[in-house]
mmCIF file of C-alpha atoms (C1' of nucleotides) in Angstrom:
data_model
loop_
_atom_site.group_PDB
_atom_site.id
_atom_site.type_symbol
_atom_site.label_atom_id
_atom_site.label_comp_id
_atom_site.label_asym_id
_atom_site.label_seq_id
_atom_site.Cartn_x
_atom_site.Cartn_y
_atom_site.Cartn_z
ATOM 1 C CA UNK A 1 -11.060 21.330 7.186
ATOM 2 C CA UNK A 2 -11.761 24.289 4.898
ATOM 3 C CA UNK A 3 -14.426 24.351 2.484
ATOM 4 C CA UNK A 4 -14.426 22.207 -0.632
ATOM 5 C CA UNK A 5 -14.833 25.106 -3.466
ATOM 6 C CA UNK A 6 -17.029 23.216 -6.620
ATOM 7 C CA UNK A 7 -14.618 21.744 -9.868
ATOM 8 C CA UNK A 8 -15.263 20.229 -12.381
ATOM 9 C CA UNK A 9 -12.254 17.382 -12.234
ATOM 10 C CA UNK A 10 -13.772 16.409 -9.046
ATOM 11 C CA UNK A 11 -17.449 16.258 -9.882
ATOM 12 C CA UNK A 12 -16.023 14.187 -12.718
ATOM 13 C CA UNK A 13 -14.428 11.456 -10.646
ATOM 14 C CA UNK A 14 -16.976 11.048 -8.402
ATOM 15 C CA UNK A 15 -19.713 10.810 -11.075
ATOM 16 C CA UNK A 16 -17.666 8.320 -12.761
ATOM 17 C CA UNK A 17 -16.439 5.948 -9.280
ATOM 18 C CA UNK A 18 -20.492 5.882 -8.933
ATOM 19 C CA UNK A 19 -21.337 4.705 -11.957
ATOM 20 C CA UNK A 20 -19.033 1.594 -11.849
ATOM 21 C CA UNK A 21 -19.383 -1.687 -9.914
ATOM 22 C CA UNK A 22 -15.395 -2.917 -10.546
ATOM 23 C CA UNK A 23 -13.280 -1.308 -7.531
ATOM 24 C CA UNK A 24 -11.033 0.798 -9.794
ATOM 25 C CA UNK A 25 -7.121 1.611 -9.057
ATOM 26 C CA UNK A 26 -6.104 5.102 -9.092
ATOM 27 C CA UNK A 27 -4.643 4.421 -12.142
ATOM 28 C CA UNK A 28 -8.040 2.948 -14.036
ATOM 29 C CA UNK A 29 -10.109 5.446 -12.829
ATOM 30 C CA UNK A 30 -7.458 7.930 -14.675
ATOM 31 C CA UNK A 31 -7.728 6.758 -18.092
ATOM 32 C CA UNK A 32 -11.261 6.602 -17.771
ATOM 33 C CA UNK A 33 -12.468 10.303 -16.824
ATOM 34 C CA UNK A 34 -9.445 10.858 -18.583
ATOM 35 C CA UNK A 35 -11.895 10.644 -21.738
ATOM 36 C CA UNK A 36 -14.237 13.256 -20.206
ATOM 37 C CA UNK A 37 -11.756 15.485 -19.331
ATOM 38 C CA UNK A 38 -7.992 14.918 -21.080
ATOM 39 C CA UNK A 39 -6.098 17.342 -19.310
ATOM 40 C CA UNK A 40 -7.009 15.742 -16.067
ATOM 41 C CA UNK A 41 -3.819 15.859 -13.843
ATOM 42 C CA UNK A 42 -2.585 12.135 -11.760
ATOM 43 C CA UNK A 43 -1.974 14.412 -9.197
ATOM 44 C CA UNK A 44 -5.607 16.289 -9.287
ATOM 45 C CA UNK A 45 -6.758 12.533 -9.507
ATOM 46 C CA UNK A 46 -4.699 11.313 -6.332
ATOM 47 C CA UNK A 47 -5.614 14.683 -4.411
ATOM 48 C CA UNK A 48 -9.572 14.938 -4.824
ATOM 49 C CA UNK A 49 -9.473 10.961 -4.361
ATOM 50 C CA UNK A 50 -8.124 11.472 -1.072
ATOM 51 C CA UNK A 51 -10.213 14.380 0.183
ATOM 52 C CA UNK A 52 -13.328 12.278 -0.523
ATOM 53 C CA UNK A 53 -12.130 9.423 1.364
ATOM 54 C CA UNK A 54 -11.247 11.966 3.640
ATOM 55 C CA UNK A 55 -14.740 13.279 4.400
ATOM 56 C CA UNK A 56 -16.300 9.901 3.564
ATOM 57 C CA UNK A 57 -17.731 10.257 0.239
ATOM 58 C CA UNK A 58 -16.121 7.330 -0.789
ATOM 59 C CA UNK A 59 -13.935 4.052 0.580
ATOM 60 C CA UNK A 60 -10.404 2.832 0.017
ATOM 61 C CA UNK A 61 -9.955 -0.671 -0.462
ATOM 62 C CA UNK A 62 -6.023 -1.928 -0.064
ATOM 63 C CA UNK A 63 -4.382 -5.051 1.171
ATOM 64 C CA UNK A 64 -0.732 -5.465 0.444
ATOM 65 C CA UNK A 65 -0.830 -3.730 -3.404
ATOM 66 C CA UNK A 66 -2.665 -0.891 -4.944
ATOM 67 C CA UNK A 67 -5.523 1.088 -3.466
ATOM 68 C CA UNK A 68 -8.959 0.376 -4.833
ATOM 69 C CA UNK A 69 -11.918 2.879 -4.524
ATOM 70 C CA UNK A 70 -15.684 2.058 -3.878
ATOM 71 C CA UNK A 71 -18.312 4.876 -4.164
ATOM 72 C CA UNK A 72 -20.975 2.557 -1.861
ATOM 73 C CA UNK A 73 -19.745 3.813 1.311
ATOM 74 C CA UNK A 74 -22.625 0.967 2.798
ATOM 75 C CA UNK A 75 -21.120 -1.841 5.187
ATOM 76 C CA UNK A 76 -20.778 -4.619 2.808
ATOM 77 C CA UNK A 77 -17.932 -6.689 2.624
ATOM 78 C CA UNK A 78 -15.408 -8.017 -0.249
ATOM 79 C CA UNK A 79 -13.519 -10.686 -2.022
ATOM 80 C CA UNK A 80 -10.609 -10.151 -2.915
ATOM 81 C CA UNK A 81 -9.517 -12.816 -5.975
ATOM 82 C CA UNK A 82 -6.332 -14.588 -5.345
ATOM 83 C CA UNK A 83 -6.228 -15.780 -8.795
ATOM 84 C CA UNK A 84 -7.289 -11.971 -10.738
ATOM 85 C CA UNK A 85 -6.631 -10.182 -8.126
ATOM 86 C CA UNK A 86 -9.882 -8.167 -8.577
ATOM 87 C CA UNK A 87 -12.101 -6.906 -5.813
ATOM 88 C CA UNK A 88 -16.042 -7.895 -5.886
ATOM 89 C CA UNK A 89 -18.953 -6.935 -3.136
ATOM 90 C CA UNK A 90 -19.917 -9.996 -1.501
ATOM 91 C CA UNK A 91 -23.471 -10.219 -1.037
ATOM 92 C CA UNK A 92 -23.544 -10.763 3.081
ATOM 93 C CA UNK A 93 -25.431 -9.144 5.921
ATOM 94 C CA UNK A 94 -23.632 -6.966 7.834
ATOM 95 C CA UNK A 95 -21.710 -9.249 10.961
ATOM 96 C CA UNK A 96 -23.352 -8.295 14.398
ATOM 97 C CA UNK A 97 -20.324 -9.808 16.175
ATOM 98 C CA UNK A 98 -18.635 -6.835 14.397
ATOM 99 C CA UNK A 99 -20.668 -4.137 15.618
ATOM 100 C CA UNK A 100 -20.373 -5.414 19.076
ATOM 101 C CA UNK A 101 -16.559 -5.645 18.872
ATOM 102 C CA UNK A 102 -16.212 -1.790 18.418
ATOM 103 C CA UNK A 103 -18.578 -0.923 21.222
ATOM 104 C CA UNK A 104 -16.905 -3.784 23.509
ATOM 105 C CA UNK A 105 -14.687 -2.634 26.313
ATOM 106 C CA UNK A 106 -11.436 -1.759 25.765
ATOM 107 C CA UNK A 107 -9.307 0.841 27.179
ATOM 108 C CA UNK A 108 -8.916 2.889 23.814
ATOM 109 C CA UNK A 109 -11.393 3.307 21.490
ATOM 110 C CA UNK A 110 -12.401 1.242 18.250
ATOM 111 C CA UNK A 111 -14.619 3.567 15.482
ATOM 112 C CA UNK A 112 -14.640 0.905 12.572
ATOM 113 C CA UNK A 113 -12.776 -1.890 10.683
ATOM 114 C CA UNK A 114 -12.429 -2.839 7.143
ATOM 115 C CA UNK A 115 -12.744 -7.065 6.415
ATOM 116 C CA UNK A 116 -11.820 -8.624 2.954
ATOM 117 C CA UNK A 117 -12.355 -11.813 2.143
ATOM 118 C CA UNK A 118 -9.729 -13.812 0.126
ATOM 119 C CA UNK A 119 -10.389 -16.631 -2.372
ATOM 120 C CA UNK A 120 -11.482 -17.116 -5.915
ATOM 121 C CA UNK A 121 -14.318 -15.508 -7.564
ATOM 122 C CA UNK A 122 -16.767 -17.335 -9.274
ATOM 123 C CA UNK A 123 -15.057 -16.558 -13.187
ATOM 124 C CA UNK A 124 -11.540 -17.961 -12.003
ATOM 125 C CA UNK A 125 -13.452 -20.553 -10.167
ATOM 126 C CA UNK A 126 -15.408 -21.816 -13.245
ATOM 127 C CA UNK A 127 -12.615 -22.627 -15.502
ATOM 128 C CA UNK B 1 7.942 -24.569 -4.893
ATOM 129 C CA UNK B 2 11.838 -25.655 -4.517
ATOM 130 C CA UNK B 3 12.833 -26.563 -1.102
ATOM 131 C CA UNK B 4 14.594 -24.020 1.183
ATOM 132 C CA UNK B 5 18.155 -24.169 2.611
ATOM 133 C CA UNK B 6 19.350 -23.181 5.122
ATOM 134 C CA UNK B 7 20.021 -20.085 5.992
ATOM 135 C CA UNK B 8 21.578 -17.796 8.885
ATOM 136 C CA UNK B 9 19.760 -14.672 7.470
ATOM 137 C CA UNK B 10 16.549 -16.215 7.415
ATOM 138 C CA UNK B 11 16.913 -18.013 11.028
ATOM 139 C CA UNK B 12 17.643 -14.218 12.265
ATOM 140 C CA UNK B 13 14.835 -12.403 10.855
ATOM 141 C CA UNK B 14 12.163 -15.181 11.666
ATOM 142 C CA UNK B 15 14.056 -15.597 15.168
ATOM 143 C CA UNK B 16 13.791 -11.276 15.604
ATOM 144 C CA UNK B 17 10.229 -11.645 14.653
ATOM 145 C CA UNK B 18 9.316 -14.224 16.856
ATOM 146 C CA UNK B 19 10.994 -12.648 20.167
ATOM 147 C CA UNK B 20 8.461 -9.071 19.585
ATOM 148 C CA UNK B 21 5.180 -8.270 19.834
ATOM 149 C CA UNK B 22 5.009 -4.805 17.816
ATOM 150 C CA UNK B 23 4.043 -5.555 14.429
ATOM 151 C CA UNK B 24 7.146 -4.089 12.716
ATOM 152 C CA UNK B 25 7.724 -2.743 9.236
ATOM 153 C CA UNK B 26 10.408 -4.450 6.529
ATOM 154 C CA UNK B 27 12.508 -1.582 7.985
ATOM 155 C CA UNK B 28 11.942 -1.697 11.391
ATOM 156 C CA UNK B 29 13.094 -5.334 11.061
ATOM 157 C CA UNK B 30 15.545 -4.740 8.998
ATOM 158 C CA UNK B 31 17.489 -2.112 11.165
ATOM 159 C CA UNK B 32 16.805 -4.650 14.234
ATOM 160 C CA UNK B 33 18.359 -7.564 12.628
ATOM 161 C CA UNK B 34 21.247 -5.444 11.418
ATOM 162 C CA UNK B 35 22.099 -5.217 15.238
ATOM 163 C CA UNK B 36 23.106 -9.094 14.911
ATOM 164 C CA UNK B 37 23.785 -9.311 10.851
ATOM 165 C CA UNK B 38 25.403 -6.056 10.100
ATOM 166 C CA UNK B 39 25.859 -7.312 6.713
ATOM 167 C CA UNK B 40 22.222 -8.297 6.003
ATOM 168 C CA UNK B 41 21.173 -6.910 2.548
ATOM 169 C CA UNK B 42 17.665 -5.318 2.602
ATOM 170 C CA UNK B 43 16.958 -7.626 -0.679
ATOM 171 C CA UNK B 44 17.129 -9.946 1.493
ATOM 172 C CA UNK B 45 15.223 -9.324 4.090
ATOM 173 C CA UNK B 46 12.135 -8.366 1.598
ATOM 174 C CA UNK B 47 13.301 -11.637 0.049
ATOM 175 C CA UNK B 48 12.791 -14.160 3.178
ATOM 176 C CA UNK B 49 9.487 -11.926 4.384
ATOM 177 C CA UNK B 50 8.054 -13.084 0.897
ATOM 178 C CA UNK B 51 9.280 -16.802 1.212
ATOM 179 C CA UNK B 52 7.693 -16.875 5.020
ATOM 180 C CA UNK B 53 4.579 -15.310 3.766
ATOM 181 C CA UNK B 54 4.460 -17.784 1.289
ATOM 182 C CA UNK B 55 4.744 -20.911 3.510
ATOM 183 C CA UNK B 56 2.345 -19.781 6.182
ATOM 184 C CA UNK B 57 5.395 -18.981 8.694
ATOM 185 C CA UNK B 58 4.570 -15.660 9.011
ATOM 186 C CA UNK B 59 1.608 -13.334 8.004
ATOM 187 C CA UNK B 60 1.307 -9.618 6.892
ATOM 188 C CA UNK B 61 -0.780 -7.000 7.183
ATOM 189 C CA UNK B 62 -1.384 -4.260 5.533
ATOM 190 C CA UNK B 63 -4.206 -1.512 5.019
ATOM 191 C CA UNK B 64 -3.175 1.813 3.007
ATOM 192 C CA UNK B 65 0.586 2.249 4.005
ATOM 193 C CA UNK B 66 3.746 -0.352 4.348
ATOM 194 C CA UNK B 67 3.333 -3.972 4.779
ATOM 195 C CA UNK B 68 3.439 -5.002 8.785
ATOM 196 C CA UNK B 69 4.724 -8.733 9.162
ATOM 197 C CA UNK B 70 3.693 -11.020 12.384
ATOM 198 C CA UNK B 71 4.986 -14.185 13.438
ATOM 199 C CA UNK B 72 1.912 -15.213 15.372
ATOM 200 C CA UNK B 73 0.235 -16.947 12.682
ATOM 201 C CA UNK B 74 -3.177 -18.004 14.953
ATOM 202 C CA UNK B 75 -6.277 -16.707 13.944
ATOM 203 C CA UNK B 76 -6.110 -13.205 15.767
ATOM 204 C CA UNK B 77 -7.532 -9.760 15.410
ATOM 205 C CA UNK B 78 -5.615 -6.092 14.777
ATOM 206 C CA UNK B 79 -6.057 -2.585 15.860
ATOM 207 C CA UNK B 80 -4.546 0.005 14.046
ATOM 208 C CA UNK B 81 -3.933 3.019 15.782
ATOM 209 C CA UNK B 82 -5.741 6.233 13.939
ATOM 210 C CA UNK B 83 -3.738 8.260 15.887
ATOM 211 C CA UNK B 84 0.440 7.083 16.395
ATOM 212 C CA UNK B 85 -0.040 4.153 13.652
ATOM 213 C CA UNK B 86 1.141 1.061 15.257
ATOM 214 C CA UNK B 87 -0.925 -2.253 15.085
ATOM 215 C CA UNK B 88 -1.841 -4.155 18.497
ATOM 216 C CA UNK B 89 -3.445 -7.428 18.864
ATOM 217 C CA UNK B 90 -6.558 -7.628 20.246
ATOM 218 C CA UNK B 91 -7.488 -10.070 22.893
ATOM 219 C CA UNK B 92 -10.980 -10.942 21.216
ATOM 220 C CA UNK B 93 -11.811 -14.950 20.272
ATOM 221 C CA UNK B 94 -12.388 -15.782 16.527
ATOM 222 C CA UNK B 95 -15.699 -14.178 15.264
ATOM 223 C CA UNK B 96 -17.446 -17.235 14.420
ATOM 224 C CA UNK B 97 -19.246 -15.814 11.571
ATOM 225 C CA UNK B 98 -16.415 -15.094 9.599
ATOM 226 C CA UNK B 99 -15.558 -18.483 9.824
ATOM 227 C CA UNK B 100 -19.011 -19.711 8.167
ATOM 228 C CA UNK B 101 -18.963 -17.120 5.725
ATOM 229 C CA UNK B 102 -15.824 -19.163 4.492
ATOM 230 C CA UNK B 103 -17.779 -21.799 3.892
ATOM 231 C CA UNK B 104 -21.327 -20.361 3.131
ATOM 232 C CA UNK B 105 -22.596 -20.857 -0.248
ATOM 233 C CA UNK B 106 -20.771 -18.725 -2.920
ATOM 234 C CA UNK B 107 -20.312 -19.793 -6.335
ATOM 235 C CA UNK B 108 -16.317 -18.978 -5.945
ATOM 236 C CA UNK B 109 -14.175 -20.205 -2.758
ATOM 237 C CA UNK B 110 -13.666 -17.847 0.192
ATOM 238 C CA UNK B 111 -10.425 -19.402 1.525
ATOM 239 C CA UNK B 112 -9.688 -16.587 4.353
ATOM 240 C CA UNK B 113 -9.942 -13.057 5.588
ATOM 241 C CA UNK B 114 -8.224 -9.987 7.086
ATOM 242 C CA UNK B 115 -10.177 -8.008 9.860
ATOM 243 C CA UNK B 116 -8.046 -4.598 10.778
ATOM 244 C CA UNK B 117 -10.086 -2.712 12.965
ATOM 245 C CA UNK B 118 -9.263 0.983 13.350
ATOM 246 C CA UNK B 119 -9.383 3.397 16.635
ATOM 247 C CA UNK B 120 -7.170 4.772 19.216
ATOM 248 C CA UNK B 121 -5.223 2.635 20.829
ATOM 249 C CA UNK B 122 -5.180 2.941 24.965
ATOM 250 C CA UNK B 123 -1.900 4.630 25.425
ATOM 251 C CA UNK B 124 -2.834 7.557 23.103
ATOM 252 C CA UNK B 125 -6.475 7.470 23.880
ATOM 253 C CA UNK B 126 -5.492 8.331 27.509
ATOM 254 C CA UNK B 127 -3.543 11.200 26.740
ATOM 255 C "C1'" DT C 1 -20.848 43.358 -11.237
ATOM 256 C "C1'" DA C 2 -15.826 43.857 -10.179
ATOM 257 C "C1'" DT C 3 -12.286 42.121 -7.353
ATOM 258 C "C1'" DA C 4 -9.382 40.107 -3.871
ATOM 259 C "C1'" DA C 5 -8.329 35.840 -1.441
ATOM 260 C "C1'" DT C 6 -7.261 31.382 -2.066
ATOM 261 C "C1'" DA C 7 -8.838 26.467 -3.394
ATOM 262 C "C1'" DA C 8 -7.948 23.790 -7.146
ATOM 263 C "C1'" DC C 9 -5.574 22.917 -11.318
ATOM 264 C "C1'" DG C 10 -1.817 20.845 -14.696
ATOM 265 C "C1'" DA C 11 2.790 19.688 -15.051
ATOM 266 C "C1'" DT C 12 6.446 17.718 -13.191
ATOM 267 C "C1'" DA C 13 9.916 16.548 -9.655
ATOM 268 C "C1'" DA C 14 10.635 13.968 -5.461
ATOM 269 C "C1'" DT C 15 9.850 10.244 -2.238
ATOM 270 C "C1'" DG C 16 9.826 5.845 -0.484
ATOM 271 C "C1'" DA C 17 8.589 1.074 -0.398
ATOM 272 C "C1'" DT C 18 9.371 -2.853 -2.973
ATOM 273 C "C1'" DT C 19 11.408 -5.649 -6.739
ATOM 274 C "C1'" DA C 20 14.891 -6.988 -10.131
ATOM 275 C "C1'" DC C 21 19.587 -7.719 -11.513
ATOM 276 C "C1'" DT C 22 24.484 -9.307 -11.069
ATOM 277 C "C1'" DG C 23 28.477 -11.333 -9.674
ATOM 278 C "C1'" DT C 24 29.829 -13.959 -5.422
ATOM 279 C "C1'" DT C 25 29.165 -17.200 -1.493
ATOM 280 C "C1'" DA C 26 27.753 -21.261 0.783
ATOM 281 C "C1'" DC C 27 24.403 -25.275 1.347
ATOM 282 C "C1'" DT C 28 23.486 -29.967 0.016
ATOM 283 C "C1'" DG C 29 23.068 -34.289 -2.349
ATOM 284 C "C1'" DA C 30 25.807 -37.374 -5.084
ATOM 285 C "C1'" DT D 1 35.191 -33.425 -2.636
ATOM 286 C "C1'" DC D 2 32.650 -31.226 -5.721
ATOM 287 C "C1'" DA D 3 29.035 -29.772 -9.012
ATOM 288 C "C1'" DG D 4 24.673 -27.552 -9.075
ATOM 289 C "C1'" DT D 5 22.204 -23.964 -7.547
ATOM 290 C "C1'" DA D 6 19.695 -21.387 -3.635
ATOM 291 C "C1'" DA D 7 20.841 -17.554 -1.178
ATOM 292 C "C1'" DC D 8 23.619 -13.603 -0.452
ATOM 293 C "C1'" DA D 9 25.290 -8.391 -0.611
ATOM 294 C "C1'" DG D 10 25.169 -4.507 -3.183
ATOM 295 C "C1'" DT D 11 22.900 -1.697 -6.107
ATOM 296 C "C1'" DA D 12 19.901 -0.148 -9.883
ATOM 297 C "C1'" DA D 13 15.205 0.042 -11.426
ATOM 298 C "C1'" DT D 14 10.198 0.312 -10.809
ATOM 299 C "C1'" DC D 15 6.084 2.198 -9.596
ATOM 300 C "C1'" DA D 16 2.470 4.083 -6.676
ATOM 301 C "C1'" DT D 17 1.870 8.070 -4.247
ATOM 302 C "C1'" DT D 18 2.967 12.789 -2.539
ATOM 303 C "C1'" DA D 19 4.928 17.395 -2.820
ATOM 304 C "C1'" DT D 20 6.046 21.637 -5.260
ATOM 305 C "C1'" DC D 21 5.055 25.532 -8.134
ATOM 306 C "C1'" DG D 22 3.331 28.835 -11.134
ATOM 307 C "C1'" DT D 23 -1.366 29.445 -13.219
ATOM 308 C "C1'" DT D 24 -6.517 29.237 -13.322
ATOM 309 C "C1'" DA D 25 -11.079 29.464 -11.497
ATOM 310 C "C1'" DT D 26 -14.440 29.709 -7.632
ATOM 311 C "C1'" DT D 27 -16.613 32.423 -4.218
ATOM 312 C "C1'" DA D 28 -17.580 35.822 -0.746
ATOM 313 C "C1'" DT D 29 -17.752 40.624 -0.367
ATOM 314 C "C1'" DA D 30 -17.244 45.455 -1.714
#
DNA sequence: TATAATAACGATAATGATTACTGTTACTGA
DNA sequence: TCAGTAACAGTAATCATTATCGTTATTATA
């Protein structure tokens, strides 16, 4: 990979993904550094978001609709809300039985997994 | 929910995605069950995936790109192929912590969980 | 410090998976 | 047999994401 040159737009949407605990679309994080910077591009958005996923400054979150971003790049797990359909950390230990699984023997080769949880959060729950 | 008919279309994609053990796209099915249906819409074939995901006759995963659907609806782990893409079931037993974190205290109601894990799978790891 | 190479940008067009719409067909219960 | 309507084929629309392109800005080096 060549070297990532400094900008502005990116410093921007990293600062702002770390400084949020909601696990923003592509689309949400937009409008929102949108008001730090209004000519921010969707496609500058879309473009630095993947290069930090791609050297792991950040996380994608996706199953079945939109991606979702996450700045704690930490093993900790989520809930996904059936009813909201917002994603939430869930407060749990990382699994052992995990670990073991990607160091178990198999003929390829396992380097990590992602695990979301599906159900209701507590605010959907509650009413 | 209303109740379903009958329907040839539907008996012929569930029956296709029974009888494989790739974990095909809505495409890859589609152009499969064409072989038998030539006239099969691809409305509906996206159509009957969503009723059978519904019901709990058939499951999908997904993680970043198209939705993969599976007719094996026991509790079963994934690999997804880093390298040539395709998902692969993995012959590991249900990780019984997931299971308690399902019912662990949690002010909101964990009713399930996907676990993709990611890697090389043995055919391209060898090469 | 000036400058050349090129990473990154904004704007916008293109892609591709999925969903919605519409007029027709075919199950199913009465 | 037939009325009601779920399901169909065909096709248009949607919407997230990616690609293209001419311009701007960073950075290493002269």
């Amino acid at each position: 990979m060549e070297q990532l040159r400094k900008s502005k737009q990116r410093d921007a949407i990293l600062n702002n993904l770390k400084n949020r605990y909601d696990h923003p679309t592509a689309m949400e994080l937009f409008l929102s550094v949108r008001n730090e910077i209004p000519s921010l591009s969707l496609g500058t958005l879309y473009r630095n978001l993947s290069q930090l996923c791609e050297n792991g400054t950040i996380i994608s979150l996706s199953s079945g609709g939109e991606e979702h971003f996450d700045a704690n790049v930490n093993q900790h797990y989520h809930l996904k809300c059936n009813s909201c359909g917002r994603y939430y950390d869930l407060p749990s230990p990382p699994i052992e039985a995990l670990a073991k699984a990607c160091s178990a023997d198999f003929m390829g080769k396992i380097t990590g997994y992602t695990l979301i949880f599906y159900g209701t959060c507590e605010e959907c729950f509650s009413q």
